[in-house]
mmCIF file of C-alpha atoms in Angstrom:
data_model
loop_
_atom_site.group_PDB
_atom_site.id
_atom_site.type_symbol
_atom_site.label_atom_id
_atom_site.label_comp_id
_atom_site.label_asym_id
_atom_site.label_seq_id
_atom_site.Cartn_x
_atom_site.Cartn_y
_atom_site.Cartn_z
ATOM 1 C CA MET A 7 0.793 12.630 8.784
ATOM 2 C CA ILE A 8 3.942 11.914 6.148
ATOM 3 C CA GLU A 9 5.752 14.854 4.446
ATOM 4 C CA VAL A 10 7.499 13.885 0.477
ATOM 5 C CA LYS A 11 9.801 16.494 -0.747
ATOM 6 C CA ASP A 12 11.325 16.457 -2.989
ATOM 7 C CA LEU A 13 12.292 13.607 -3.986
ATOM 8 C CA SER A 14 14.488 12.693 -6.622
ATOM 9 C CA LYS A 15 14.984 9.040 -8.305
ATOM 10 C CA HIS A 16 17.387 7.969 -11.555
ATOM 11 C CA PHE A 17 18.947 5.230 -13.218
ATOM 12 C CA ASP A 18 21.303 5.847 -16.072
ATOM 13 C CA GLY A 19 20.067 9.165 -17.168
ATOM 14 C CA LEU A 20 16.334 9.150 -16.591
ATOM 15 C CA VAL A 21 14.571 10.756 -14.553
ATOM 16 C CA VAL A 22 12.132 8.812 -12.539
ATOM 17 C CA LEU A 23 11.759 11.492 -9.998
ATOM 18 C CA ASP A 24 12.343 14.629 -10.410
ATOM 19 C CA ARG A 25 11.448 16.635 -7.168
ATOM 20 C CA VAL A 26 8.480 14.993 -6.028
ATOM 21 C CA SER A 27 6.651 17.110 -2.995
ATOM 22 C CA PHE A 28 3.302 16.184 -0.932
ATOM 23 C CA LYS A 29 1.804 15.097 2.288
ATOM 24 C CA VAL A 30 -1.000 13.152 3.150
ATOM 25 C CA ALA A 31 -2.949 13.621 5.896
ATOM 26 C CA ASP A 32 -3.471 11.612 8.977
ATOM 27 C CA GLU A 33 -6.609 9.458 8.209
ATOM 28 C CA LYS A 34 -6.226 10.500 4.331
ATOM 29 C CA LEU A 35 -5.744 8.359 0.957
ATOM 30 C CA ILE A 36 -4.081 9.600 -1.682
ATOM 31 C CA VAL A 37 -3.767 7.677 -5.561
ATOM 32 C CA ILE A 38 -1.358 8.119 -7.880
ATOM 33 C CA LEU A 39 -2.461 7.856 -11.073
ATOM 34 C CA GLY A 40 -0.265 7.498 -14.143
ATOM 35 C CA PRO A 41 -0.182 4.693 -16.696
ATOM 36 C CA SER A 42 2.156 1.345 -16.059
ATOM 37 C CA GLY A 43 5.795 2.646 -16.440
ATOM 38 C CA THR A 44 5.767 6.378 -14.967
ATOM 39 C CA GLY A 45 7.600 6.056 -11.873
ATOM 40 C CA LYS A 46 5.060 4.575 -9.636
ATOM 41 C CA THR A 47 6.390 1.813 -7.977
ATOM 42 C CA VAL A 48 9.571 4.090 -7.895
ATOM 43 C CA LEU A 49 8.217 6.193 -5.769
ATOM 44 C CA LEU A 50 6.498 4.129 -3.400
ATOM 45 C CA LYS A 51 9.666 2.252 -2.409
ATOM 46 C CA SER A 52 11.378 5.515 -2.798
ATOM 47 C CA MET A 53 9.595 6.159 0.133
ATOM 48 C CA VAL A 54 10.014 3.308 2.105
ATOM 49 C CA GLY A 55 13.775 3.435 1.064
ATOM 50 C CA LEU A 56 14.031 -0.433 -0.652
ATOM 51 C CA ILE A 57 15.079 1.651 -3.802
ATOM 52 C CA PRO A 58 17.450 4.466 -2.853
ATOM 53 C CA ALA A 59 16.746 8.402 -3.262
ATOM 54 C CA ASP A 60 18.835 10.831 -4.688
ATOM 55 C CA GLY A 61 17.565 13.441 -3.356
ATOM 56 C CA GLY A 62 14.947 14.813 -1.143
ATOM 57 C CA GLU A 63 13.496 14.438 2.065
ATOM 58 C CA VAL A 64 10.875 11.740 3.262
ATOM 59 C CA LEU A 65 9.061 12.329 7.163
ATOM 60 C CA PHE A 66 7.213 9.436 8.721
ATOM 61 C CA ASP A 67 5.184 11.905 11.521
ATOM 62 C CA GLY A 68 8.285 14.438 11.417
ATOM 63 C CA VAL A 69 11.454 11.551 11.417
ATOM 64 C CA SER A 70 12.889 11.096 7.659
ATOM 65 C CA ILE A 71 13.371 7.399 6.754
ATOM 66 C CA LEU A 72 16.000 8.407 4.788
ATOM 67 C CA THR A 73 18.528 8.605 7.093
ATOM 68 C CA ALA A 74 16.604 7.261 10.094
ATOM 69 C CA ALA A 75 19.307 4.811 12.252
ATOM 70 C CA LYS A 76 18.788 1.101 11.426
ATOM 71 C CA GLN A 77 16.903 1.246 14.326
ATOM 72 C CA LYS A 78 15.182 3.852 14.162
ATOM 73 C CA LEU A 79 13.811 3.163 10.436
ATOM 74 C CA TYR A 80 13.221 -0.474 11.453
ATOM 75 C CA GLU A 81 10.273 1.453 13.650
ATOM 76 C CA ILE A 82 9.403 3.146 11.358
ATOM 77 C CA ARG A 83 8.839 0.303 9.025
ATOM 78 C CA LYS A 84 6.981 -1.621 11.339
ATOM 79 C CA ASN A 85 4.390 1.226 11.095
ATOM 80 C CA ILE A 86 3.563 0.748 7.089
ATOM 81 C CA GLY A 87 2.036 -1.800 5.980
ATOM 82 C CA TYR A 88 2.812 -2.426 1.658
ATOM 83 C CA VAL A 89 0.714 -4.047 -0.449
ATOM 84 C CA PHE A 90 3.548 -5.210 -3.291
ATOM 85 C CA GLN A 91 1.231 -5.620 -7.083
ATOM 86 C CA GLY A 92 0.547 -8.966 -8.714
ATOM 87 C CA THR A 93 0.237 -9.417 -4.100
ATOM 88 C CA ALA A 94 3.690 -11.301 -3.949
ATOM 89 C CA LEU A 95 1.990 -14.889 -2.118
ATOM 90 C CA PHE A 96 3.718 -17.626 -0.918
ATOM 91 C CA ASP A 97 2.980 -20.312 -3.114
ATOM 92 C CA SER A 98 4.068 -23.052 -0.386
ATOM 93 C CA MET A 99 2.099 -20.532 2.487
ATOM 94 C CA ASN A 100 -1.495 -21.070 2.950
ATOM 95 C CA VAL A 101 -4.138 -17.149 3.759
ATOM 96 C CA PHE A 102 -2.874 -17.759 7.716
ATOM 97 C CA GLU A 103 0.856 -18.667 6.962
ATOM 98 C CA ASN A 104 0.553 -15.557 4.975
ATOM 99 C CA ILE A 105 -1.080 -13.265 6.976
ATOM 100 C CA ALA A 106 1.020 -14.704 9.640
ATOM 101 C CA LEU A 107 4.591 -13.921 8.276
ATOM 102 C CA PRO A 108 5.399 -10.747 9.566
ATOM 103 C CA ILE A 109 3.813 -11.138 12.876
ATOM 104 C CA LEU A 110 6.055 -14.366 13.317
ATOM 105 C CA GLU A 111 9.704 -12.291 12.122
ATOM 106 C CA HIS A 112 8.733 -9.265 13.588
ATOM 107 C CA THR A 113 7.342 -9.864 16.687
ATOM 108 C CA SER A 114 7.147 -12.835 20.268
ATOM 109 C CA MET A 115 3.626 -13.014 20.577
ATOM 110 C CA ASP A 116 2.140 -15.908 21.512
ATOM 111 C CA ARG A 117 0.577 -19.177 19.723
ATOM 112 C CA LYS A 118 -3.259 -18.018 20.647
ATOM 113 C CA THR A 119 -2.915 -13.896 20.423
ATOM 114 C CA VAL A 120 -1.230 -14.158 16.831
ATOM 115 C CA GLN A 121 -4.140 -17.199 16.447
ATOM 116 C CA GLU A 122 -7.074 -13.803 17.181
ATOM 117 C CA GLN A 123 -5.811 -11.713 15.631
ATOM 118 C CA ILE A 124 -5.410 -13.381 12.495
ATOM 119 C CA ARG A 125 -8.991 -14.680 12.259
ATOM 120 C CA ARG A 126 -9.966 -10.348 13.051
ATOM 121 C CA ILE A 127 -7.997 -9.902 10.005
ATOM 122 C CA LEU A 128 -9.677 -12.841 7.839
ATOM 123 C CA GLN A 129 -13.138 -10.703 9.168
ATOM 124 C CA ILE A 130 -11.373 -7.177 7.647
ATOM 125 C CA ILE A 131 -11.432 -8.652 4.606
ATOM 126 C CA GLY A 132 -14.078 -11.054 4.242
ATOM 127 C CA LEU A 133 -12.874 -14.140 3.871
ATOM 128 C CA GLU A 134 -13.210 -16.199 7.080
ATOM 129 C CA GLY A 135 -13.193 -19.534 6.984
ATOM 130 C CA LYS A 136 -10.509 -20.106 3.851
ATOM 131 C CA GLU A 137 -8.048 -19.707 6.098
ATOM 132 C CA GLU A 138 -6.524 -23.487 5.052
ATOM 133 C CA LEU A 139 -6.148 -22.320 1.803
ATOM 134 C CA TYR A 140 -3.542 -22.396 -0.523
ATOM 135 C CA PRO A 141 -2.535 -19.477 -3.323
ATOM 136 C CA ARG A 142 -3.540 -21.716 -6.432
ATOM 137 C CA ALA A 143 -6.453 -22.246 -4.796
ATOM 138 C CA LEU A 144 -8.171 -18.178 -4.724
ATOM 139 C CA SER A 145 -9.246 -15.798 -7.183
ATOM 140 C CA GLY A 146 -6.916 -13.038 -8.134
ATOM 141 C CA GLY A 147 -9.578 -11.011 -5.912
ATOM 142 C CA MET A 148 -8.798 -12.973 -3.146
ATOM 143 C CA ARG A 149 -5.291 -13.308 -3.223
ATOM 144 C CA ARG A 150 -6.083 -9.666 -3.713
ATOM 145 C CA LEU A 151 -7.377 -9.497 -0.556
ATOM 146 C CA VAL A 152 -4.443 -11.972 1.508
ATOM 147 C CA ALA A 153 -2.293 -9.687 0.319
ATOM 148 C CA ILE A 154 -4.113 -7.024 2.339
ATOM 149 C CA GLY A 155 -4.242 -9.165 5.248
ATOM 150 C CA ARG A 156 -0.491 -9.696 4.701
ATOM 151 C CA ALA A 157 0.089 -5.619 4.984
ATOM 152 C CA LEU A 158 -2.147 -5.685 8.311
ATOM 153 C CA ALA A 159 -0.934 -8.231 10.208
ATOM 154 C CA LEU A 160 1.469 -5.451 12.247
ATOM 155 C CA ASP A 161 -1.322 -3.451 12.650
ATOM 156 C CA PRO A 162 0.011 -0.020 10.952
ATOM 157 C CA LYS A 163 -1.473 3.496 10.671
ATOM 158 C CA TYR A 164 0.218 3.359 6.523
ATOM 159 C CA LEU A 165 -1.063 1.697 4.465
ATOM 160 C CA PHE A 166 1.203 1.679 0.999
ATOM 161 C CA TYR A 167 -1.525 -0.296 -2.056
ATOM 162 C CA ASP A 168 0.800 -0.470 -5.115
ATOM 163 C CA GLU A 169 -2.254 -1.564 -7.848
ATOM 164 C CA PRO A 170 -4.734 -3.538 -6.281
ATOM 165 C CA THR A 171 -7.042 -3.816 -8.704
ATOM 166 C CA THR A 172 -5.029 -4.357 -11.386
ATOM 167 C CA GLY A 173 -6.263 -7.583 -13.203
ATOM 168 C CA LEU A 174 -9.230 -7.922 -12.262
ATOM 169 C CA ASP A 175 -12.787 -8.039 -12.947
ATOM 170 C CA PRO A 176 -15.611 -5.254 -12.255
ATOM 171 C CA ILE A 177 -17.035 -7.601 -9.129
ATOM 172 C CA ALA A 178 -13.382 -8.218 -7.551
ATOM 173 C CA ARG A 179 -13.011 -4.756 -8.245
ATOM 174 C CA ASP A 180 -15.810 -3.648 -6.452
ATOM 175 C CA ARG A 181 -14.286 -5.305 -3.452
ATOM 176 C CA VAL A 182 -11.342 -4.403 -2.706
ATOM 177 C CA VAL A 183 -11.660 -0.514 -3.144
ATOM 178 C CA GLY A 184 -15.122 -1.461 -0.798
ATOM 179 C CA LEU A 185 -11.921 -2.558 1.829
ATOM 180 C CA ILE A 186 -9.420 0.196 0.942
ATOM 181 C CA ILE A 187 -12.215 2.985 1.656
ATOM 182 C CA ALA A 188 -13.323 0.981 4.700
ATOM 183 C CA LEU A 189 -9.687 0.344 6.191
ATOM 184 C CA LYS A 190 -9.940 4.504 5.692
ATOM 185 C CA ARG A 191 -12.813 4.871 7.479
ATOM 186 C CA LYS A 192 -13.338 2.324 9.736
ATOM 187 C CA TYR A 193 -9.666 1.621 10.736
ATOM 188 C CA LYS A 194 -8.307 5.142 10.609
ATOM 189 C CA LYS A 195 -5.468 3.830 8.260
ATOM 190 C CA SER A 196 -4.421 6.224 5.654
ATOM 191 C CA GLY A 197 -2.296 5.815 3.231
ATOM 192 C CA ILE A 198 -1.416 5.562 -1.087
ATOM 193 C CA VAL A 199 -2.650 3.978 -3.333
ATOM 194 C CA VAL A 200 -0.271 3.785 -7.260
ATOM 195 C CA THR A 201 -3.244 2.982 -9.421
ATOM 196 C CA HIS A 202 -4.325 3.312 -13.655
ATOM 197 C CA ASP A 203 -7.241 2.901 -12.727
ATOM 198 C CA LEU A 204 -9.281 6.226 -13.224
ATOM 199 C CA GLU A 205 -12.344 5.119 -10.949
ATOM 200 C CA THR A 206 -10.504 3.258 -8.751
ATOM 201 C CA ALA A 207 -8.752 7.095 -8.214
ATOM 202 C CA ARG A 208 -11.653 8.058 -8.378
ATOM 203 C CA ALA A 209 -13.297 5.760 -5.652
ATOM 204 C CA VAL A 210 -10.322 5.562 -2.820
ATOM 205 C CA GLY A 211 -8.938 9.284 -3.265
ATOM 206 C CA ASP A 212 -9.172 12.436 -0.796
ATOM 207 C CA GLU A 213 -6.596 13.886 -3.760
ATOM 208 C CA VAL A 214 -5.258 12.429 -6.480
ATOM 209 C CA TYR A 215 -2.016 13.687 -8.377
ATOM 210 C CA MET A 216 -1.326 12.312 -11.687
ATOM 211 C CA LEU A 217 2.880 12.128 -12.508
ATOM 212 C CA LYS A 218 3.794 12.465 -15.866
ATOM 213 C CA ASN A 219 7.493 13.119 -16.949
ATOM 214 C CA ALA A 220 8.696 12.210 -13.774
ATOM 215 C CA ARG A 221 6.843 15.933 -12.145
ATOM 216 C CA LEU A 222 3.712 15.267 -9.617
ATOM 217 C CA LYS A 223 0.680 17.865 -9.982
ATOM 218 C CA ARG A 224 -2.903 17.507 -8.603
ATOM 219 C CA LEU A 225 -5.683 17.501 -9.967
ATOM 220 C CA SER A 226 -8.405 19.095 -9.542
ATOM 221 C CA LYS A 227 -11.683 16.163 -10.559
ATOM 222 C CA VAL A 228 -10.615 12.710 -12.154
ATOM 223 C CA ASP A 229 -11.713 14.047 -15.951
ATOM 224 C CA LYS A 230 -11.732 10.972 -18.448
ATOM 225 C CA GLU A 231 -10.977 13.255 -21.079
ATOM 226 C CA PHE A 232 -8.446 14.862 -19.587
ATOM 227 C CA TYR A 233 -6.542 10.867 -18.561
ATOM 228 C CA GLU A 234 -6.377 9.099 -21.667
#
């Protein structure tokens, strides 16, 4: 379980997160909904320590990531797969190399085991046979799938998705949404999806929250008229 308690962040006097609190139960997906610029990405990055929070607490299975010692922080982060907005793939690396990067950096797996792990991930994300392609040869939807594959490389318990369907056509969006749902249901991945896309929020969220004016509010229904 992830517990966020009174998380706060400001930049030069501008309050971006004001005592934000929520929980992510095991095998559940929480959606943080809101227009661009409301602080959704800041929330995700603050939760994993990529941006220092100004106050509050973030607990992963009871351990605070904001005050954890260096080695403990390293262990916690290995259990979080982060799908960056815009994918953040390396153009000079092919699909196999992009997905394998976290394994090579953080484990001592032998070559055969790495290959087996990547093969398994390619099957999960539906890109078997594409491992030699480079990002420039992939569609936007396929690049998003590779980014999710890289987040799966260390078999984390938690997945954080930053705008996973932004800019995709309906077919590609449905494919990414289907994968996100499958990772929760079949592979028991808990996590957070931040998005401004109402249809994505409706499809994947067990609970949906709105981030507005630095505060977080749980929505009882995801209604288009209310959102607009």
